[in-house]
Coordinates of C-alpha atoms in Angstrom, one line a residue:
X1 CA -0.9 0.1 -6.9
X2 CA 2.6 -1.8 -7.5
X3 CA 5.2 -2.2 -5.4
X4 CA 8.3 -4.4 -5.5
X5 CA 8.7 -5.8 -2.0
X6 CA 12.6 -5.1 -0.8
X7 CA 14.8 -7.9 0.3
X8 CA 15.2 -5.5 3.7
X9 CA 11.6 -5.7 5.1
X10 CA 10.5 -2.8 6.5
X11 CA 8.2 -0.4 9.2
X12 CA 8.2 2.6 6.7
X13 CA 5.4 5.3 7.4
X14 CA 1.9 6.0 5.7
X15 CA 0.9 4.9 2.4
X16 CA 3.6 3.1 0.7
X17 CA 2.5 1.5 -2.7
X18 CA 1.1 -1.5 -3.1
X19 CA 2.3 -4.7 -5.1
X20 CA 2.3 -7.6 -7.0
X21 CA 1.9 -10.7 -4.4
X22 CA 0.9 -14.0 -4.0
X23 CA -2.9 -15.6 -4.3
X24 CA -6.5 -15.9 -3.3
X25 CA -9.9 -18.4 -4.3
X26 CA -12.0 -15.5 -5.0
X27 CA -14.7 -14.7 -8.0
X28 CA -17.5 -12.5 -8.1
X29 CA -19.4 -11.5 -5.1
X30 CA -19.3 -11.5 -1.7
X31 CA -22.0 -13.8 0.8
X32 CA -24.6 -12.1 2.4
X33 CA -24.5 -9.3 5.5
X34 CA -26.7 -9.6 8.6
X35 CA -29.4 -8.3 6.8
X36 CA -29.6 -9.5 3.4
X37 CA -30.6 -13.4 2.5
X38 CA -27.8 -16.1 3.3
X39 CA -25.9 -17.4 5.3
X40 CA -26.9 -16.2 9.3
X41 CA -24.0 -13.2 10.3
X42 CA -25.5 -11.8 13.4
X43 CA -23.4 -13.1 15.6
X44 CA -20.7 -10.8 14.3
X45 CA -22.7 -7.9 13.8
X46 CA -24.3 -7.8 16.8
X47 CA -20.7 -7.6 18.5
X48 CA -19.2 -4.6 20.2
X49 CA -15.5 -3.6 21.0
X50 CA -14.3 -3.5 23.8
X51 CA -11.4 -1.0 24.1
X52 CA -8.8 -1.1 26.9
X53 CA -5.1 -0.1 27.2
X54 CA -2.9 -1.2 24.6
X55 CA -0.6 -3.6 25.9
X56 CA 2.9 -5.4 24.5
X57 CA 3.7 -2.5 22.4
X58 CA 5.3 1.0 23.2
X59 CA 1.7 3.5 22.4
X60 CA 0.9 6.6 23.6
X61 CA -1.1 6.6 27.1
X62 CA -4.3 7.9 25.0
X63 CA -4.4 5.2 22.2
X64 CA -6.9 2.2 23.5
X65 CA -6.9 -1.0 21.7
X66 CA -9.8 -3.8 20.7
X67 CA -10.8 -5.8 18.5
X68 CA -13.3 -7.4 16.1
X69 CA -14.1 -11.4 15.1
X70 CA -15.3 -11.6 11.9
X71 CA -15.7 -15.2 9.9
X72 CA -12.9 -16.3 8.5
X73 CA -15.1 -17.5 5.3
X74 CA -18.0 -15.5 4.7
X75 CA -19.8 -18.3 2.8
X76 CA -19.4 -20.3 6.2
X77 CA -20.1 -17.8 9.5
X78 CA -20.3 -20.8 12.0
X79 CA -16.4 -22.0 11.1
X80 CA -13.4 -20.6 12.2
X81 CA -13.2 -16.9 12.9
X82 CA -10.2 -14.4 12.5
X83 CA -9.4 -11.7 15.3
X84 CA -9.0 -8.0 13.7
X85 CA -6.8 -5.8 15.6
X86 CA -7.9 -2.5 16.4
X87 CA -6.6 1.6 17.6
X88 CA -8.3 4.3 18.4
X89 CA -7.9 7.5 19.5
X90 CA -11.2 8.9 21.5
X91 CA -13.0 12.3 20.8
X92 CA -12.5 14.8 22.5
X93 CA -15.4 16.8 21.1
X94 CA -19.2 16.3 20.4
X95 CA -18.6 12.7 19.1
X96 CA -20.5 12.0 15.8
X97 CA -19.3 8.4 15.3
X98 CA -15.7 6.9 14.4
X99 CA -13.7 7.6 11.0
X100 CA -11.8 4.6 10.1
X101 CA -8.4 4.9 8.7
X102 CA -6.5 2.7 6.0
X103 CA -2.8 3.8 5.4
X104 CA -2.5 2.1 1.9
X105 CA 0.7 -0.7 1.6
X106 CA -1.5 -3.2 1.1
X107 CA 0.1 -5.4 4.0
X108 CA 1.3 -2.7 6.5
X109 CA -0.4 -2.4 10.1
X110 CA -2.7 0.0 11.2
X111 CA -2.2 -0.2 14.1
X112 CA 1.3 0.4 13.6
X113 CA 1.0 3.4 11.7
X114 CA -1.6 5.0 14.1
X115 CA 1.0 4.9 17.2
X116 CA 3.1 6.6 14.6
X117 CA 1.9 9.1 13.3
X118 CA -2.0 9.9 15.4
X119 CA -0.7 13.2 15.3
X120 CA -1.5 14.0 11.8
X121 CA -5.6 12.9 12.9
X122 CA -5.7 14.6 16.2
X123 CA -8.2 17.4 14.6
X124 CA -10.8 14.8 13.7
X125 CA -10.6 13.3 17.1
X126 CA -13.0 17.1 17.6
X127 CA -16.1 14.8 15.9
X128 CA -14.8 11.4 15.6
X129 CA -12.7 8.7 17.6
X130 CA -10.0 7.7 14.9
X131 CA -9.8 4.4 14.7
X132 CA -7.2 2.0 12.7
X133 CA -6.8 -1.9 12.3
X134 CA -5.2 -4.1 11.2
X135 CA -6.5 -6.3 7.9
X136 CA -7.1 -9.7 7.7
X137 CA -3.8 -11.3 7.2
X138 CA -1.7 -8.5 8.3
X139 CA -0.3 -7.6 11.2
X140 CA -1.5 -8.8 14.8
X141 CA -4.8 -10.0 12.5
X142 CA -3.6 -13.7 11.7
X143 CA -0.6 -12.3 9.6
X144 CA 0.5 -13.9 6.5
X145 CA 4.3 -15.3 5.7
X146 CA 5.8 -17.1 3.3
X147 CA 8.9 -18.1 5.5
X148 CA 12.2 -18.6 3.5
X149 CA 10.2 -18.0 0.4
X150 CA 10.0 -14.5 0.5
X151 CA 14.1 -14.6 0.0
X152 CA 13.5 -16.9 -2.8
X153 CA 10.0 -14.7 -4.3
X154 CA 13.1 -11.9 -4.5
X155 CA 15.9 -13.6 -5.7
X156 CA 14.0 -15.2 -8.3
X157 CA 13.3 -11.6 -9.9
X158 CA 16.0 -9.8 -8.8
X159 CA 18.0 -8.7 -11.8
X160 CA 17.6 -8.3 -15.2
X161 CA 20.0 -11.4 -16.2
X162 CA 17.1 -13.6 -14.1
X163 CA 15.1 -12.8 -17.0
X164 CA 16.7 -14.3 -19.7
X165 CA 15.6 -18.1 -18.8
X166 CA 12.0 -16.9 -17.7
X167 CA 10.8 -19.9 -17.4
X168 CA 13.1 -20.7 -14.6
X169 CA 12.1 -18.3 -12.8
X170 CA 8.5 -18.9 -13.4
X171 CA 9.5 -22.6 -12.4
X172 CA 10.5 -21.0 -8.8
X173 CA 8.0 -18.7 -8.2
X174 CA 4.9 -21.2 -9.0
X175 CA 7.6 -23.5 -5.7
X176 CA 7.5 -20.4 -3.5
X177 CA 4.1 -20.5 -4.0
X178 CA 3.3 -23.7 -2.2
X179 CA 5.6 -22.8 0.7
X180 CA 3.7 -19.5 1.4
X181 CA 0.5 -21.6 1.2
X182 CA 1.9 -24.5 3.5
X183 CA 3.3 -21.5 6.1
X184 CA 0.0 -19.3 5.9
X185 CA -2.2 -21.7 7.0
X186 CA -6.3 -21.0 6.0
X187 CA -6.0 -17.1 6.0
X188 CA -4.2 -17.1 2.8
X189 CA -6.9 -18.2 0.6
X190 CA -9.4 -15.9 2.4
X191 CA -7.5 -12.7 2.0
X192 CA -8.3 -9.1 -0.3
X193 CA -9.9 -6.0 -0.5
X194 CA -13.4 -7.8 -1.3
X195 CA -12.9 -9.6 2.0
X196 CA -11.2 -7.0 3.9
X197 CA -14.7 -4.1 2.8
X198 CA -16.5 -7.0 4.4
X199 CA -14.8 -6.9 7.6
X200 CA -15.2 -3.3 7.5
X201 CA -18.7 -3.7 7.6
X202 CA -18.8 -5.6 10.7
X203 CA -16.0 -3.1 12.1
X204 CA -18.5 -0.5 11.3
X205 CA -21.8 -2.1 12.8
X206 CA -19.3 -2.7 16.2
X207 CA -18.3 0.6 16.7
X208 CA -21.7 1.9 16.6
X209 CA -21.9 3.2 13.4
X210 CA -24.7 3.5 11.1
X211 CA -22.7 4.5 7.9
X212 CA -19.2 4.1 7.6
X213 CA -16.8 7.5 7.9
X214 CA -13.5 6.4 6.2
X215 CA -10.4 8.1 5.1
X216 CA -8.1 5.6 2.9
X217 CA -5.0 6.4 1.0
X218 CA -3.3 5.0 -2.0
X219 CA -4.3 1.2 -1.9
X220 CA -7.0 2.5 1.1
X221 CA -8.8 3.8 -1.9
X222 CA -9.4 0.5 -3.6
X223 CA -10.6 -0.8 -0.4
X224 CA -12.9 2.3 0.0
X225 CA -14.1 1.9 -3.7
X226 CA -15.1 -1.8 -2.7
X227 CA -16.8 -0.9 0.0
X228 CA -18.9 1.4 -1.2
X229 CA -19.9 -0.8 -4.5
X230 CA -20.5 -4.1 -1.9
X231 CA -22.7 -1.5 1.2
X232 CA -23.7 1.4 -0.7
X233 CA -26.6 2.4 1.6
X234 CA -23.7 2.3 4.4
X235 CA -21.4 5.3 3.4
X236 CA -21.2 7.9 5.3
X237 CA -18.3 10.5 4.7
X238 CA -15.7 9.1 3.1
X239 CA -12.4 10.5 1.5
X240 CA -9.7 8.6 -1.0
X241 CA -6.5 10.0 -1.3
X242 CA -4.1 9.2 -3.7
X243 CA -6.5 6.7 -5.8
X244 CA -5.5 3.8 -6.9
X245 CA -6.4 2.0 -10.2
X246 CA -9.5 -0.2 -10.5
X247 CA -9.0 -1.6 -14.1
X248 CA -5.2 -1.6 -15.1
X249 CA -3.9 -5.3 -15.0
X250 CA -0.7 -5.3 -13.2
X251 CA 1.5 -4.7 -16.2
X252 CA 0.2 -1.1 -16.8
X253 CA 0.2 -0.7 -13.5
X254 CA 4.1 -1.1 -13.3
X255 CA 4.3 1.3 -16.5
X256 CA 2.6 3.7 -14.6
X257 CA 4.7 3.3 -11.5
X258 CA 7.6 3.4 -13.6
X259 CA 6.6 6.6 -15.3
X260 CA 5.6 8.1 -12.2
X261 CA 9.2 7.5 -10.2
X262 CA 11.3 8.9 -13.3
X263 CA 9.2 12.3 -13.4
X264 CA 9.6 12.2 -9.7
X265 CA 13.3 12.0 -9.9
X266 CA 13.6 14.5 -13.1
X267 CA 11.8 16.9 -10.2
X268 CA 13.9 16.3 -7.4
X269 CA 17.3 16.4 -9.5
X270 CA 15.6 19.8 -10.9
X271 CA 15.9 21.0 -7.4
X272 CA 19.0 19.4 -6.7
X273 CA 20.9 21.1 -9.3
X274 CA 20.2 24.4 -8.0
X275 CA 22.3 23.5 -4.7
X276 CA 26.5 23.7 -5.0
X277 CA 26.2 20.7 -3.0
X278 CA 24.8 18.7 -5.4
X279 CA 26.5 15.8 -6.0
X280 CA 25.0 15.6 -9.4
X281 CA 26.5 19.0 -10.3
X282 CA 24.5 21.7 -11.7
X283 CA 23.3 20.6 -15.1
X284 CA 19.9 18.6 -14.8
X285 CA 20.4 16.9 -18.2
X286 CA 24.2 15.8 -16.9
X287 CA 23.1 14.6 -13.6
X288 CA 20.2 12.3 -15.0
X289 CA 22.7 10.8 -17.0
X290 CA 25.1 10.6 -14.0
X291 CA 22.4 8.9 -11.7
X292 CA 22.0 6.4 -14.8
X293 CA 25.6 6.0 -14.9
X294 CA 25.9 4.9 -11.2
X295 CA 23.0 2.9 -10.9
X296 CA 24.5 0.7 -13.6
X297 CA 28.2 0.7 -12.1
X298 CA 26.5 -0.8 -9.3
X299 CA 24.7 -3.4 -10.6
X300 CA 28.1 -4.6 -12.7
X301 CA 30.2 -4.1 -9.3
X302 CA 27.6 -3.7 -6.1
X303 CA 29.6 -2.4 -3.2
X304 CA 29.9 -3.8 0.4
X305 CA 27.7 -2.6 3.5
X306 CA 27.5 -2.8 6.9
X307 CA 25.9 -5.8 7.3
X308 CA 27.4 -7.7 4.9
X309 CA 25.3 -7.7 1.9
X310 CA 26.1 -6.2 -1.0
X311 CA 24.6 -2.9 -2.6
X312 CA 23.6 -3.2 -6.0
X313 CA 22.5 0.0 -8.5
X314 CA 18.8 -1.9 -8.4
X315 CA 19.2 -1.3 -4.6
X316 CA 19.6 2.2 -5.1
X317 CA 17.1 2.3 -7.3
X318 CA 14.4 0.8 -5.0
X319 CA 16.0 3.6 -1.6
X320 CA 15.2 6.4 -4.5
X321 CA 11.9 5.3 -5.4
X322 CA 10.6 5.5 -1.5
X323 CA 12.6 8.6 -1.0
X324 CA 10.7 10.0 -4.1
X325 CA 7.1 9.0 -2.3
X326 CA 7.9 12.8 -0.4
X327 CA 9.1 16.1 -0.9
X328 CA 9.8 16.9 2.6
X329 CA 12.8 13.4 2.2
X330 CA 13.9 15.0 -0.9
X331 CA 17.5 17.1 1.6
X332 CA 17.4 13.9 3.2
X333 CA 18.1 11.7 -0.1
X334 CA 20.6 14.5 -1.6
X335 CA 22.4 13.9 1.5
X336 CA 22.7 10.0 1.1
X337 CA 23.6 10.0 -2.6
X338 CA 26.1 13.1 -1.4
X339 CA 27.7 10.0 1.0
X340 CA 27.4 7.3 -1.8
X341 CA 29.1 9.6 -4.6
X342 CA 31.6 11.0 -2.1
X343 CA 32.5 8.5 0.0
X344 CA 31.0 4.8 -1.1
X345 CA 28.8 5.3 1.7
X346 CA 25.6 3.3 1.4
X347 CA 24.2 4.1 5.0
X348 CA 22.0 7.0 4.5
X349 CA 20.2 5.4 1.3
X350 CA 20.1 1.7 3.4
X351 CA 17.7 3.7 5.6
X352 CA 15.3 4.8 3.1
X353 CA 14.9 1.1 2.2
X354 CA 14.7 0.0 5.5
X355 CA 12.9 3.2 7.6
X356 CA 16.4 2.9 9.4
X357 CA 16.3 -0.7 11.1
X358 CA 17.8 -3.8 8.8
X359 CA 16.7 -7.3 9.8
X360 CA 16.7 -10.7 7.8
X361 CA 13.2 -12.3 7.2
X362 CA 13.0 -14.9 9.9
X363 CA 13.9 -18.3 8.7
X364 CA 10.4 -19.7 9.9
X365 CA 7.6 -18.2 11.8
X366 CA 6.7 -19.7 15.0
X367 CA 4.8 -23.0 15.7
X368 CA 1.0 -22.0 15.1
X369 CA 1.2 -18.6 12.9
X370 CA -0.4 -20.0 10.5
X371 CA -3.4 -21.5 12.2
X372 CA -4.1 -18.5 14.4
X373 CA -7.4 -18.5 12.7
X374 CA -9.7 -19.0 15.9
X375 CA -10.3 -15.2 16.9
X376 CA -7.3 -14.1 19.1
X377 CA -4.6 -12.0 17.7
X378 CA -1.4 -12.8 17.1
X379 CA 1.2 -11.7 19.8
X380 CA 3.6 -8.3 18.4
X381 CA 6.7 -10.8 18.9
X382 CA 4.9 -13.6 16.9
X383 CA 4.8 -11.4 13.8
X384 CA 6.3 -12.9 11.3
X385 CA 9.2 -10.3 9.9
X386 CA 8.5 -11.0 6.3
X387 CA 4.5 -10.2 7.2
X388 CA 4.9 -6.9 4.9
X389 CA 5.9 -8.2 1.5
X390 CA 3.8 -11.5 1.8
X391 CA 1.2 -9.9 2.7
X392 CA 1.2 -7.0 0.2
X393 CA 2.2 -9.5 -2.7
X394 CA -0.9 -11.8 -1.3
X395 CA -3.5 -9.1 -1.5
X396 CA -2.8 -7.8 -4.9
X397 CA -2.7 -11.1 -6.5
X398 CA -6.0 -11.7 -5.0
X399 CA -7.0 -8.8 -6.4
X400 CA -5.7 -9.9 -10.0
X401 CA -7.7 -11.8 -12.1
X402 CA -5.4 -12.2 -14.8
X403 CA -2.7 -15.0 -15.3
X404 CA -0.7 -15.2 -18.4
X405 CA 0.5 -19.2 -18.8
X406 CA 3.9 -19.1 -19.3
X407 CA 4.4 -18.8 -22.7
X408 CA 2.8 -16.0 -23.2
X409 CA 5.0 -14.4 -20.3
X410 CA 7.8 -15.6 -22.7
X411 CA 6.6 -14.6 -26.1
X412 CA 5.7 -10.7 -24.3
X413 CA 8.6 -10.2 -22.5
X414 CA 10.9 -8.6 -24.9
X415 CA 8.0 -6.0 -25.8
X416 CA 7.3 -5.1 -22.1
X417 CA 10.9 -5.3 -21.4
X418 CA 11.1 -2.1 -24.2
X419 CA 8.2 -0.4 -23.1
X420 CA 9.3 -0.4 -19.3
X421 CA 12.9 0.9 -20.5
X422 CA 11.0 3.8 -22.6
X423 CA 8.7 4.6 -19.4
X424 CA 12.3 4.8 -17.2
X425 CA 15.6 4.6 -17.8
X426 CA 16.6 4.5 -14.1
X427 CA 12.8 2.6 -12.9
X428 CA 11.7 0.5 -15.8
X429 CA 14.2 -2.7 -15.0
X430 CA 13.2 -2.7 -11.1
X431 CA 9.5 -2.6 -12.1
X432 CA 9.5 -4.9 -14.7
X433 CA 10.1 -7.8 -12.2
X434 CA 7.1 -6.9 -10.6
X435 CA 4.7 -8.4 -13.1
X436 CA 5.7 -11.8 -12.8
X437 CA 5.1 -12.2 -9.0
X438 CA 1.2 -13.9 -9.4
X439 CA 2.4 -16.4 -12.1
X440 CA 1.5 -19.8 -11.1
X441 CA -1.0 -18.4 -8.5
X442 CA -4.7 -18.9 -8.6
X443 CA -6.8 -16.2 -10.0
X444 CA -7.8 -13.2 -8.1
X445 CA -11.5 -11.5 -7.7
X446 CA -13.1 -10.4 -11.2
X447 CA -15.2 -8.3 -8.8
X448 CA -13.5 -5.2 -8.6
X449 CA -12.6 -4.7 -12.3
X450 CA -16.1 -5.5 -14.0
X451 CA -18.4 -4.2 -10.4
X452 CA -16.8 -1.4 -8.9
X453 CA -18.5 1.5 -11.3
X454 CA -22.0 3.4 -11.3
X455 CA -22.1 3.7 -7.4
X456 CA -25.3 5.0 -5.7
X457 CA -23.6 6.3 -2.9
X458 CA -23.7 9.7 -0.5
X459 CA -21.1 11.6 -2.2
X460 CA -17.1 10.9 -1.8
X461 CA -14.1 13.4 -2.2
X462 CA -11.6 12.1 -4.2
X463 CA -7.9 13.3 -4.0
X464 CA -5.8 13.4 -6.1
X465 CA -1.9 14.8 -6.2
X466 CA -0.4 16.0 -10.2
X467 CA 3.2 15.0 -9.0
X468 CA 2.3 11.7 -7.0
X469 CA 4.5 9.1 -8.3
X470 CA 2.9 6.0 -7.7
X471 CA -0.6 6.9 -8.1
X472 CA -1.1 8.8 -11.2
X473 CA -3.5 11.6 -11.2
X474 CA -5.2 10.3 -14.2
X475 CA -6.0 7.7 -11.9
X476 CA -7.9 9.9 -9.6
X477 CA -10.0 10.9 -13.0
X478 CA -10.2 7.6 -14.0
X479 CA -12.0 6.2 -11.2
X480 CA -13.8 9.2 -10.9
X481 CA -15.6 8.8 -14.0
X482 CA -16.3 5.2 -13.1
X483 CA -17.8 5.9 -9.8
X484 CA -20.3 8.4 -11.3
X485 CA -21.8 11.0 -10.2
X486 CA -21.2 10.5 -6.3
X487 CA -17.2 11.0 -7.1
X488 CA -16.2 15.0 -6.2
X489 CA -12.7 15.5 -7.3
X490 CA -10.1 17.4 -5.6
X491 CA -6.7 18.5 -8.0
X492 CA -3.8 18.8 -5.2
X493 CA -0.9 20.4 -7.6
X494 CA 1.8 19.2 -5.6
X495 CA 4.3 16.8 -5.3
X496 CA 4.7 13.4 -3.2
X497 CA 2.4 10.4 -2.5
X498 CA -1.1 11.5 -1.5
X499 CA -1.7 15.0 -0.5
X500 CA -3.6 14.7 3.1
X501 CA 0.3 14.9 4.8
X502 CA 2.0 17.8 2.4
X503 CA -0.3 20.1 1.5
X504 CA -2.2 22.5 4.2
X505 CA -4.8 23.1 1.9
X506 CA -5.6 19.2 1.1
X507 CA -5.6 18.5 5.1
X508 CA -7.9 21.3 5.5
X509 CA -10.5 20.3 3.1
X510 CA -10.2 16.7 3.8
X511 CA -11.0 17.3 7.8
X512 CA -13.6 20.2 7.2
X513 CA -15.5 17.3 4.8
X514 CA -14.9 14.8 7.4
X515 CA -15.9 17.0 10.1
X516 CA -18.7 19.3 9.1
X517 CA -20.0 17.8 5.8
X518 CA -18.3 20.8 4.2
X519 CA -17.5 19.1 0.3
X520 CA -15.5 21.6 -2.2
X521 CA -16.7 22.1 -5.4
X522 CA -15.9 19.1 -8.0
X523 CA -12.5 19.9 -9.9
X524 CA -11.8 22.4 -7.2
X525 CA -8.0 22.5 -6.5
X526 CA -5.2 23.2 -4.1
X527 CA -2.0 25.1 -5.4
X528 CA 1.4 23.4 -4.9
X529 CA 2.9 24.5 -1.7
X530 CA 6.9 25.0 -1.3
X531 CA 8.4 22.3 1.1
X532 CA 9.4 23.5 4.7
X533 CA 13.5 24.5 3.6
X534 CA 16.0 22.6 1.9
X535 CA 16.8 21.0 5.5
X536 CA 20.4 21.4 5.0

């Protein structure tokens, strides 16, 4: 799933979309576990966590912390080792095992997201002890940055003018390149999904676990996917919400996100319009052409803020795309567009970029971030700020196995530039950027495009939500049909990003599977459910 990563990095809650990124040495598959022929890995699966109260960051009193060391090359088990940084919430119930959770980004913190939002979980804590962690790369787990980079990564794309010299900005990308190697350290080119499922193995073996339980959402799906193609004997229960692609290069990916974000905002302005305060009036056709209107008055004359920066229309665009990821934000957003129409107040949409705090990415990490390859974790206030976007840019170019040379970026531009404009008038330019973020990177894994189909696994509910607009629901059928038989498909006719947070009905059927073994019937659905009031 694709992502552009905002030049105001961010905290922003649950499954956020993933994104184009930077690079990884990976092909085909992975080294051997503890009980297959290869390399010797019992050292790490014969570990065990050790939980204790979660220190240097504000969690609730019941959330214990651990972690896992797994190698940090798999090919290599008597090397250096990473530290994984784990939550959990205990049960309180006749325990059954763990369910491990994986909010989607790529490149956001588990962790982070369990202190959060637990709440939403607290009913599986009745069989399981939720538990959340933080990848390889990410977070207090040896976290990736690209230093002053990331600025540049941004800039380089940041505007349709950039485009017309695309070489030059191919030129500075393949530059920023080499500085987030030289600032990563060794993690960088030991980083993805097929790396991360791995570590989930050995996170599953530690917390006593004979199969893995696992709910993931949006990019958590393409790590569940993995999983269960590289340890099929090892799945236990196991739910994706808001599934991700497993084939689309990361062009059709940005169609799709495109696609997704303009039917999104047709919806909300539908529902707009039938509110006097709508600063869009009460035509829907008028205020799409409004919204077009200021989003390009913007970009020709971007207006001051707060902190100094200026506020362009592809700023906008990006605070309405993760305002769009929810229904329940939907008052909130008409209220900020309210204060940017009204008044030239860019606060309230500032916030939807930023989940409400604005920081610059830190000139240059600290002494030793990179190298913080030998098991520990990484301190909270060692965290590099830009740790989101590099790592969410890293993971899904390690993903990628495809990299166009540069003049056949050149020759296809024009063409994808027409086809992203047709997909969205308002979206198409700010996702058009996206697919030149891996250029001048190494190629990404092959594995999960050509292995990740026919699965002989214990059977997995898939979720899937008919107004999400980053994941697509075809994409929920999609990968359905290439997991096989074991895939059980559940239609959520709703609106938002994954359905396990808005819709009753989804959350009830996602924790009675989880729980009880309880699987509805494939193609079964949930009906759209009317968001709590227009919060006004």
């Amino acid at each position: 799933m694709l992502a552009k990563p905002s030049s105001r990095p961010s905290l922003r809650r649950c499954a956020v979309t993933g994104a184009l990124g930077l690079t990884l040495l990976l092909a085909g598959l992975p080294a051997a576990t503890a009980g297959d022929s290869g390399p010797d890995l019992s050292r790490f699966y014969d570990q065990r966590v050790k939980w204790s109260a979660c220190e240097d960051m504000e969690a609730p009193k019941d959330l214990q912390c651990g972690k896992v060391t797994v190698p940090l090359d798999y090919d290599r088990p008597e090397g250096r080792t990473l530290g994984l940084a784990l939550a959990r919430y205990r049960a309180t119930g006749d325990k059954r095992g763990s369910v491990l959770l994986n909010f989607g980004g790529p490149g956001g913190s588990g962790v982070d997201e369990l202190v959060g939002g637990g709440k939403d979980f607290m009913r599986l804590t009745n069989g399981y002890d939720v538990v959340a962690f933080d990848p390889r790369g990410v977070g207090r787990s040896s976290p990736v940055t690209c230093g002053p980079a990331t600025v540049d990564i941004i800039e380089a794309t940041d505007g349709d003018e950039k485009l017309t010299d695309p070489r030059d900005v191919l030129r500075r990308l393949r530059d920023a390149a080499a500085e987030c190697a030289k600032h990563s350290g060794p993690v960088l080119p030991r980083i993805g999904t097929v790396e991360a499922a791995r570590d989930m193995d050995v996170m599953r073996q530690a917390l006593g676990d004979d199969r893995l339980n696992y709910l993931g959402f949006s990019y958590g799906t393409r790590l569940g996917a993995v999983y269960a193609a590289r340890f099929p004997d090892k799945v236990g229960r196991v739910v994706l919400d808001g599934v991700d692609t497993l084939t689309e290069p990361l062009t059709e990916q940005g169609l799709a996100g495109a696609r997704g974000q303009q039917t999104a905002l047709e919806n909300f302005l539908g529902w707009c319009v039938e509110d006097i305060a709508c600063p869009f009036g009460q035509d829907a056709r008028q205020a799409r052409r409004l919204v077009e209107q200021v989003v390009a008055s913007l970009d020709a004359d971007p207006v001051p803020t707060g902190f100094g920066e200026p506020f362009s229309g592809q700023d906008m665009v990006g605070a309405m795309g993760q305002a769009l990821y929810s229904e329940e934000l939907w008052p909130s957003l008409e209220r900020a567009l309210a204060q940017l129409m009204e008044s030239g107040d860019t606060s309230g949409l500032e916030a939807f970029v930023s989940g409400g705090v604005t920081f610059p990415v830190r000139a240059q990490a600290r002494a030793g971030i990179g190298e913080k390859a030998g098991g520990g974790l990484t301190d909270p206030e060692d965290i590099p700020m830009d740790n989101l976007p590099a790592a969410l840019m890293a993971i899904n170019c390690a993903d990628d196995p495809d990299r166009p040379s540069a003049a056949q970026v050149a020759e296809s531009l024009g063409r994808l530039r027409a086809r992203y404009e047709e997909a969205s008038p308002v979206f198409g330019r700010y996702r058009l950027t996206q697919v030149l973020m891996c250029h001048g990177r190494p190629k990404g894994t092959d594995y999960i495009r050509e292995d990740v189909k026919d699965l002989d696994t214990a059977k997995m509910l898939l979720v899937g939500t008919r107004g999400d607009p980053a994941t697509p629901y075809r994409w929920t059928e999609e990968t359905a049909d290439r997991i096989g038989p074991s895939a059980v498909v559940l239609d959520n006719k709703g609106e938002g990003h994954t359905g396990y947070a808005s819709s009753e009905c989804v959350h009830r059927k996602v924790d009675d599977f989880l729980l009880y073994g309880s699987l509805p019937p494939d193609g079964s659905s949930c009906g759209s459910e009317t968001p709590q009031g227009r919060g006004r």
